Amino acid sequence: MMPVVMILKLDVLLSDKVFDLYSQSPWVTGSQMAAISDWSLFVGLELLSEGDCFGAVIHIYNMLQQLDVECKRIPILEHLQTLFKSKVFAGRSEPQRSFSSIFELFCGGAKILQAQGVRLLHRSKPKETCVSSKFSKISLAEMHSSTTQSFFHLYMPSAKFWTRLTDNPRIVQRYTTHENLFAQFPPSDTIRRAEEIIRPEYEGAFPIARLNCFAVLRLCQDIMLAIAARFQVLGTAAWPPGMEDIGSPSVLHIPSGIEPYVKIEVAVKCVRITMILIDGLLDGYALTRKRSDVGYSKMWKEHPDAMRPVVVMRDTIAEVCEGKKVEDFLWKSM
């Protein structure tokens, strides 16, 4: 569900006249197209932030690459991970271990301080009534992009954006009103400078301004639903032997042939359990290896039973993404 403020702003945007002579001028029409593009990206990023579907896919893919389980590089997931790693991963870089803890931070988990040091608070199911969880969840829409400026500042440059425009960190303190700012910096020159700043968002192999978030969301949904379906078919065979005898979660016993159980929430549970298993295995494996051996490239070959769910996810992601092209997830240039 979209936030109330977004709905109100969309109502204002849609209520404007667009067929009068004024709206048909090239300058205004260009501004309207820019607004449509900004809104599409902002709404799309908000949708990607909802739930844990997108984050789960990126975290799974990173784990597959870090564990070196012979997972082929998938171009679209490579681009998405590079573009959003500063938001999806706590610490702004791809984690090489503690996969479950870092995934929980993306889902809205919090850090708690204990006598032994900082420990991550795990939640197998995020509490909707928990205020700290709701507001600590990472939002992809908060990325530093021009669309964020458009949404929050009604196309008036924010203080940070003025600093980028002028390379002067005290510019807003010196000129307290927009009239004074534009008197010092003519609009034509300001627009040219803004173009230089914003242009990288539209250029390159995978520019954020051209990202079709709706196609990305559909891909992630397809991946997660396929994971749930695969684990349903395999049942306990998808997990290390003995897990059903130690009070493991009910997700290990997904009823076969019942369609409602093939859903994203079930797939996220499978991801959580898998990451916890792998983190435990990594901790034990690290005790017998040098600190410099952080790749664990041979671990899955030495512990094939423990790596069963990882292999299932690897094969499922490869199958869903087969034939997918990067350009399928970018809006086409006119």
Short mmCIF file of C-alpha atoms in Angstrom, two decimals:
data_model
loop_
_atom_site.label_atom_id
_atom_site.label_comp_id
_atom_site.label_asym_id
_atom_site.label_seq_id
_atom_site.Cartn_x
_atom_site.Cartn_y
_atom_site.Cartn_z
CA MET A 1 0.00 0.00 0.00
CA MET A 2 1.37 3.41 -0.98
CA PRO A 3 1.95 6.04 1.73
CA VAL A 4 -0.82 8.64 2.14
CA VAL A 5 1.50 11.50 1.18
CA MET A 6 2.32 9.78 -2.10
CA ILE A 7 -1.37 9.28 -2.92
CA LEU A 8 -2.11 12.94 -2.22
CA LYS A 9 0.75 14.12 -4.43
CA LEU A 10 -0.34 11.80 -7.23
CA ASP A 11 -3.88 13.22 -7.00
CA VAL A 12 -2.46 16.73 -7.43
CA LEU A 13 -0.35 15.65 -10.39
CA LEU A 14 -3.25 13.94 -12.16
CA SER A 15 -5.61 16.87 -11.57
CA ASP A 16 -3.50 19.28 -13.65
CA LYS A 17 -4.67 20.26 -17.11
CA VAL A 18 -2.49 18.77 -19.85
CA PHE A 19 -4.35 19.64 -23.07
CA ASP A 20 -4.31 23.42 -23.00
CA LEU A 21 -1.92 25.52 -25.13
CA TYR A 22 0.39 26.17 -22.21
CA SER A 23 0.91 22.46 -21.54
CA GLN A 24 1.77 21.82 -25.19
CA SER A 25 4.86 24.04 -25.22
CA PRO A 26 8.15 22.10 -25.50
CA TRP A 27 9.49 23.44 -22.18
CA VAL A 28 6.39 22.49 -20.18
CA THR A 29 5.93 19.19 -21.99
CA GLY A 30 9.52 18.26 -21.21
CA SER A 31 8.94 19.11 -17.57
CA GLN A 32 5.84 16.92 -17.52
CA MET A 33 7.72 14.00 -19.04
CA ALA A 34 10.43 14.46 -16.44
CA ALA A 35 7.79 14.46 -13.72
CA ILE A 36 6.23 11.26 -15.06
CA SER A 37 9.67 9.63 -15.17
CA ASP A 38 10.45 10.76 -11.62
CA TRP A 39 7.14 9.51 -10.27
CA SER A 40 7.52 6.18 -12.03
CA LEU A 41 10.94 5.66 -10.47
CA PHE A 42 9.92 6.86 -7.03
CA VAL A 43 6.80 4.69 -6.90
CA GLY A 44 8.78 1.76 -8.29
CA LEU A 45 11.48 2.10 -5.63
CA GLU A 46 8.81 2.26 -2.93
CA LEU A 47 7.31 -0.97 -4.26
CA LEU A 48 10.72 -2.65 -4.23
CA SER A 49 11.10 -1.55 -0.61
CA GLU A 50 7.78 -3.10 0.40
CA GLY A 51 8.16 -6.55 1.92
CA ASP A 52 11.43 -8.45 1.71
CA CYS A 53 11.17 -9.91 -1.80
CA PHE A 54 13.71 -7.72 -3.62
CA GLY A 55 16.20 -7.70 -0.76
CA ALA A 56 15.94 -11.47 -0.35
CA VAL A 57 16.86 -12.06 -4.00
CA ILE A 58 19.90 -9.75 -3.85
CA HIS A 59 21.07 -11.27 -0.55
CA ILE A 60 20.66 -14.81 -1.91
CA TYR A 61 22.59 -13.97 -5.06
CA ASN A 62 25.42 -12.41 -3.07
CA MET A 63 25.60 -15.45 -0.80
CA LEU A 64 25.79 -17.76 -3.81
CA GLN A 65 28.68 -15.76 -5.24
CA GLN A 66 30.54 -15.52 -1.93
CA LEU A 67 30.26 -19.26 -1.28
CA ASP A 68 31.46 -20.01 -4.82
CA VAL A 69 28.95 -22.79 -5.42
CA GLU A 70 29.52 -22.65 -9.17
CA CYS A 71 26.79 -20.07 -9.62
CA LYS A 72 27.01 -18.42 -13.01
CA ARG A 73 27.08 -14.64 -13.12
CA ILE A 74 23.61 -13.37 -14.00
CA PRO A 75 23.88 -9.93 -15.68
CA ILE A 76 20.63 -8.41 -14.41
CA LEU A 77 21.31 -9.46 -10.81
CA GLU A 78 24.90 -8.24 -11.10
CA HIS A 79 23.67 -4.79 -12.15
CA LEU A 80 20.99 -4.66 -9.45
CA GLN A 81 23.45 -5.67 -6.75
CA THR A 82 25.95 -3.02 -7.86
CA LEU A 83 23.30 -0.31 -8.10
CA PHE A 84 21.64 -0.97 -4.76
CA LYS A 85 24.39 -2.47 -2.59
CA SER A 86 24.76 0.72 -0.54
CA LYS A 87 21.10 0.34 0.49
CA VAL A 88 20.52 -3.41 0.50
CA PHE A 89 23.61 -4.36 2.50
CA ALA A 90 24.41 -2.92 5.91
CA GLY A 91 27.93 -1.57 5.67
CA ARG A 92 27.47 -0.68 1.97
CA SER A 93 29.50 -3.64 0.71
CA GLU A 94 28.70 -7.24 -0.15
CA PRO A 95 28.90 -9.37 3.02
CA GLN A 96 31.19 -12.39 2.98
CA ARG A 97 29.66 -13.95 6.11
CA SER A 98 26.97 -13.23 8.74
CA PHE A 99 24.46 -13.46 5.91
CA SER A 100 21.43 -13.96 8.15
CA SER A 101 22.27 -11.04 10.45
CA ILE A 102 22.80 -8.60 7.59
CA PHE A 103 19.62 -9.77 5.88
CA GLU A 104 17.69 -9.14 9.10
CA LEU A 105 19.01 -5.58 9.16
CA PHE A 106 17.54 -5.07 5.69
CA CYS A 107 14.22 -6.47 6.92
CA GLY A 108 14.08 -3.98 9.78
CA GLY A 109 16.09 -5.74 12.45
CA ALA A 110 17.87 -3.72 15.08
CA LYS A 111 21.22 -3.82 16.82
CA ILE A 112 21.23 -4.49 20.54
CA LEU A 113 24.20 -4.06 22.86
CA GLN A 114 25.17 -6.98 25.07
CA ALA A 115 28.02 -7.55 27.48
CA GLN A 116 30.03 -9.42 24.83
CA GLY A 117 29.63 -6.58 22.36
CA VAL A 118 27.19 -5.69 19.59
CA ARG A 119 24.80 -8.43 18.61
CA LEU A 120 22.16 -8.34 15.90
CA LEU A 121 18.55 -8.87 16.90
CA HIS A 122 16.93 -11.52 14.70
CA ARG A 123 13.25 -11.58 13.88
CA SER A 124 12.00 -14.60 11.99
CA LYS A 125 8.84 -12.61 11.28
CA PRO A 126 8.95 -8.81 11.42
CA LYS A 127 6.54 -7.41 13.99
CA GLU A 128 4.16 -5.00 12.27
CA THR A 129 3.34 -3.35 15.59
CA CYS A 130 6.98 -2.72 16.41
CA VAL A 131 7.69 0.95 15.70
CA SER A 132 11.48 0.53 15.65
CA SER A 133 11.21 -2.29 13.11
CA LYS A 134 8.83 -0.34 10.87
CA PHE A 135 10.94 2.80 10.71
CA SER A 136 14.36 1.15 10.67
CA LYS A 137 13.60 -0.83 7.52
CA ILE A 138 15.80 0.29 4.65
CA SER A 139 14.00 2.29 1.97
CA LEU A 140 15.36 2.16 -1.55
CA ALA A 141 13.48 5.38 -2.36
CA GLU A 142 15.91 7.30 -0.16
CA MET A 143 18.72 6.90 -2.67
CA HIS A 144 20.47 10.11 -3.66
CA SER A 145 18.82 10.69 -7.01
CA SER A 146 17.06 13.52 -8.78
CA THR A 147 13.72 11.79 -8.40
CA THR A 148 14.05 12.09 -4.62
CA GLN A 149 14.62 15.81 -5.04
CA SER A 150 11.53 16.04 -7.23
CA PHE A 151 9.29 14.25 -4.77
CA PHE A 152 10.31 15.80 -1.47
CA HIS A 153 11.10 19.33 -2.64
CA LEU A 154 8.52 19.91 -5.39
CA TYR A 155 11.26 20.48 -7.97
CA MET A 156 12.95 23.13 -5.84
CA PRO A 157 16.60 22.21 -5.12
CA SER A 158 17.26 21.17 -1.52
CA ALA A 159 20.14 22.51 0.54
CA LYS A 160 22.29 19.50 -0.36
CA PHE A 161 21.48 19.89 -4.04
CA TRP A 162 22.35 23.60 -3.97
CA THR A 163 25.68 22.63 -2.43
CA ARG A 164 26.31 20.27 -5.36
CA LEU A 165 25.23 22.96 -7.83
CA THR A 166 27.59 25.58 -6.44
CA ASP A 167 30.31 23.56 -4.69
CA ASN A 168 29.72 25.82 -1.70
CA PRO A 169 28.61 24.05 1.53
CA ARG A 170 27.43 27.36 3.04
CA ILE A 171 25.45 28.54 0.04
CA VAL A 172 22.01 28.20 1.66
CA GLN A 173 23.14 29.99 4.82
CA ARG A 174 24.44 32.86 2.74
CA TYR A 175 21.38 33.21 0.51
CA THR A 176 18.31 32.64 2.64
CA THR A 177 15.70 32.79 -0.15
CA HIS A 178 15.42 31.24 -3.60
CA GLU A 179 15.07 34.73 -5.07
CA ASN A 180 18.50 35.67 -3.71
CA LEU A 181 19.96 32.40 -4.95
CA PHE A 182 18.64 32.87 -8.48
CA ALA A 183 19.84 36.48 -8.46
CA GLN A 184 23.36 35.24 -7.78
CA PHE A 185 23.07 32.17 -10.00
CA PRO A 186 20.99 32.78 -13.16
CA PRO A 187 18.46 30.00 -13.91
CA SER A 188 20.04 29.21 -17.30
CA ASP A 189 23.46 28.61 -15.73
CA THR A 190 21.90 26.68 -12.84
CA ILE A 191 20.02 24.41 -15.23
CA ARG A 192 23.18 23.65 -17.20
CA ARG A 193 24.99 22.78 -13.98
CA ALA A 194 22.06 20.63 -12.84
CA GLU A 195 22.17 18.82 -16.18
CA GLU A 196 25.81 17.90 -15.58
CA ILE A 197 24.97 16.55 -12.13
CA ILE A 198 21.89 14.58 -13.16
CA ARG A 199 23.11 13.27 -16.54
CA PRO A 200 24.95 10.23 -15.04
CA GLU A 201 21.59 8.96 -13.75
CA TYR A 202 20.49 8.55 -17.38
CA GLU A 203 23.70 7.26 -18.92
CA GLY A 204 25.77 4.11 -18.61
CA ALA A 205 24.97 0.43 -18.91
CA PHE A 206 22.38 0.43 -16.12
CA PRO A 207 21.24 3.98 -15.23
CA ILE A 208 18.85 4.30 -12.32
CA ALA A 209 16.64 6.87 -14.06
CA ARG A 210 15.77 4.32 -16.76
CA LEU A 211 15.19 1.43 -14.38
CA ASN A 212 11.83 -0.31 -14.82
CA CYS A 213 11.25 -1.18 -11.18
CA PHE A 214 8.00 -2.96 -12.00
CA ALA A 215 9.81 -5.44 -14.27
CA VAL A 216 12.45 -5.92 -11.56
CA LEU A 217 9.77 -6.59 -8.95
CA ARG A 218 8.11 -9.16 -11.22
CA LEU A 219 11.44 -10.95 -11.71
CA CYS A 220 12.05 -11.07 -7.96
CA GLN A 221 8.53 -12.35 -7.34
CA ASP A 222 9.01 -15.06 -9.96
CA ILE A 223 12.28 -16.11 -8.31
CA MET A 224 10.82 -16.27 -4.81
CA LEU A 225 7.68 -18.12 -5.91
CA ALA A 226 9.83 -20.60 -7.83
CA ILE A 227 11.96 -21.15 -4.71
CA ALA A 228 8.85 -21.82 -2.61
CA ALA A 229 7.54 -24.24 -5.24
CA ARG A 230 10.88 -26.09 -5.47
CA PHE A 231 11.14 -26.49 -1.70
CA GLN A 232 7.54 -27.71 -1.63
CA VAL A 233 8.28 -30.42 -4.17
CA LEU A 234 11.50 -31.55 -2.47
CA GLY A 235 10.17 -31.37 1.09
CA THR A 236 12.70 -32.41 3.74
CA ALA A 237 15.03 -33.68 0.98
CA ALA A 238 15.97 -30.02 0.33
CA TRP A 239 17.46 -29.73 3.80
CA PRO A 240 20.39 -31.32 5.64
CA PRO A 241 19.57 -34.75 7.13
CA GLY A 242 18.18 -34.70 10.64
CA MET A 243 16.68 -31.21 10.60
CA GLU A 244 13.16 -32.65 10.88
CA ASP A 245 14.17 -34.34 14.14
CA ILE A 246 15.41 -31.26 16.00
CA GLY A 247 12.25 -29.19 16.16
CA SER A 248 12.90 -27.36 12.92
CA PRO A 249 10.39 -24.77 11.64
CA SER A 250 7.22 -25.97 9.96
CA VAL A 251 8.43 -24.53 6.65
CA LEU A 252 10.36 -27.78 6.21
CA HIS A 253 7.03 -29.57 5.92
CA ILE A 254 5.31 -27.52 3.22
CA PRO A 255 2.23 -29.55 2.19
CA SER A 256 2.65 -30.75 -1.38
CA GLY A 257 0.03 -29.93 -3.96
CA ILE A 258 -1.48 -27.05 -1.99
CA GLU A 259 -1.09 -23.87 -4.03
CA PRO A 260 -1.57 -21.28 -1.21
CA TYR A 261 1.67 -22.49 0.37
CA VAL A 262 3.63 -21.45 -2.73
CA LYS A 263 4.01 -17.81 -1.76
CA ILE A 264 6.76 -15.29 -1.17
CA GLU A 265 6.45 -15.42 2.63
CA VAL A 266 7.32 -19.14 2.58
CA ALA A 267 10.30 -18.49 0.31
CA VAL A 268 11.59 -15.77 2.67
CA LYS A 269 11.40 -18.29 5.54
CA CYS A 270 13.43 -20.73 3.49
CA VAL A 271 15.99 -17.99 2.87
CA ARG A 272 16.22 -17.16 6.57
CA ILE A 273 16.70 -20.79 7.62
CA THR A 274 19.30 -21.36 4.89
CA MET A 275 21.31 -18.31 5.88
CA ILE A 276 21.29 -19.34 9.55
CA LEU A 277 22.52 -22.81 8.57
CA ILE A 278 25.29 -21.39 6.39
CA ASP A 279 26.39 -18.89 9.04
CA GLY A 280 26.68 -21.71 11.56
CA LEU A 281 28.66 -23.80 9.09
CA LEU A 282 30.95 -20.85 8.28
CA ASP A 283 31.65 -20.24 11.95
CA GLY A 284 32.68 -23.86 12.43
CA TYR A 285 34.63 -23.98 9.19
CA ALA A 286 36.56 -20.80 10.05
CA LEU A 287 37.96 -22.42 13.19
CA THR A 288 39.91 -24.90 11.05
CA ARG A 289 41.13 -22.38 8.46
CA LYS A 290 43.45 -19.38 8.37
CA ARG A 291 41.91 -15.94 8.79
CA SER A 292 43.02 -15.09 5.25
CA ASP A 293 40.90 -17.92 3.83
CA VAL A 294 37.64 -15.98 3.62
CA GLY A 295 36.37 -17.38 0.34
CA TYR A 296 35.39 -20.82 1.61
CA SER A 297 35.40 -21.97 -2.01
CA LYS A 298 35.82 -25.64 -1.07
CA MET A 299 33.39 -25.71 1.83
CA TRP A 300 30.35 -26.73 -0.18
CA LYS A 301 32.25 -29.64 -1.69
CA GLU A 302 33.30 -30.83 1.76
CA HIS A 303 29.80 -30.46 3.22
CA PRO A 304 27.39 -31.30 0.37
CA ASP A 305 24.49 -32.26 2.67
CA ALA A 306 24.61 -28.98 4.56
CA MET A 307 24.65 -27.07 1.28
CA ARG A 308 21.51 -28.67 -0.15
CA PRO A 309 19.21 -25.62 0.22
CA VAL A 310 21.90 -23.36 -1.27
CA VAL A 311 22.16 -25.56 -4.35
CA VAL A 312 18.37 -25.60 -4.67
CA MET A 313 18.29 -21.81 -4.67
CA ARG A 314 21.19 -21.61 -7.11
CA ASP A 315 19.49 -23.87 -9.64
CA THR A 316 16.12 -22.14 -9.21
CA ILE A 317 17.51 -18.64 -9.75
CA ALA A 318 19.47 -19.77 -12.80
CA GLU A 319 16.35 -21.34 -14.29
CA VAL A 320 14.12 -18.29 -13.74
CA CYS A 321 16.75 -15.83 -15.06
CA GLU A 322 17.67 -17.87 -18.12
CA GLY A 323 17.23 -15.81 -21.27
CA LYS A 324 16.60 -12.57 -19.36
CA LYS A 325 18.32 -9.54 -20.91
CA VAL A 326 19.42 -6.43 -19.06
CA GLU A 327 17.58 -4.19 -21.51
CA ASP A 328 14.32 -5.91 -20.57
CA PHE A 329 14.52 -4.07 -17.25
CA LEU A 330 15.16 -0.59 -18.61
CA TRP A 331 12.62 1.81 -20.07
CA LYS A 332 13.26 2.19 -23.78
CA SER A 333 14.61 5.51 -25.02
CA MET A 334 12.34 7.38 -27.39
#
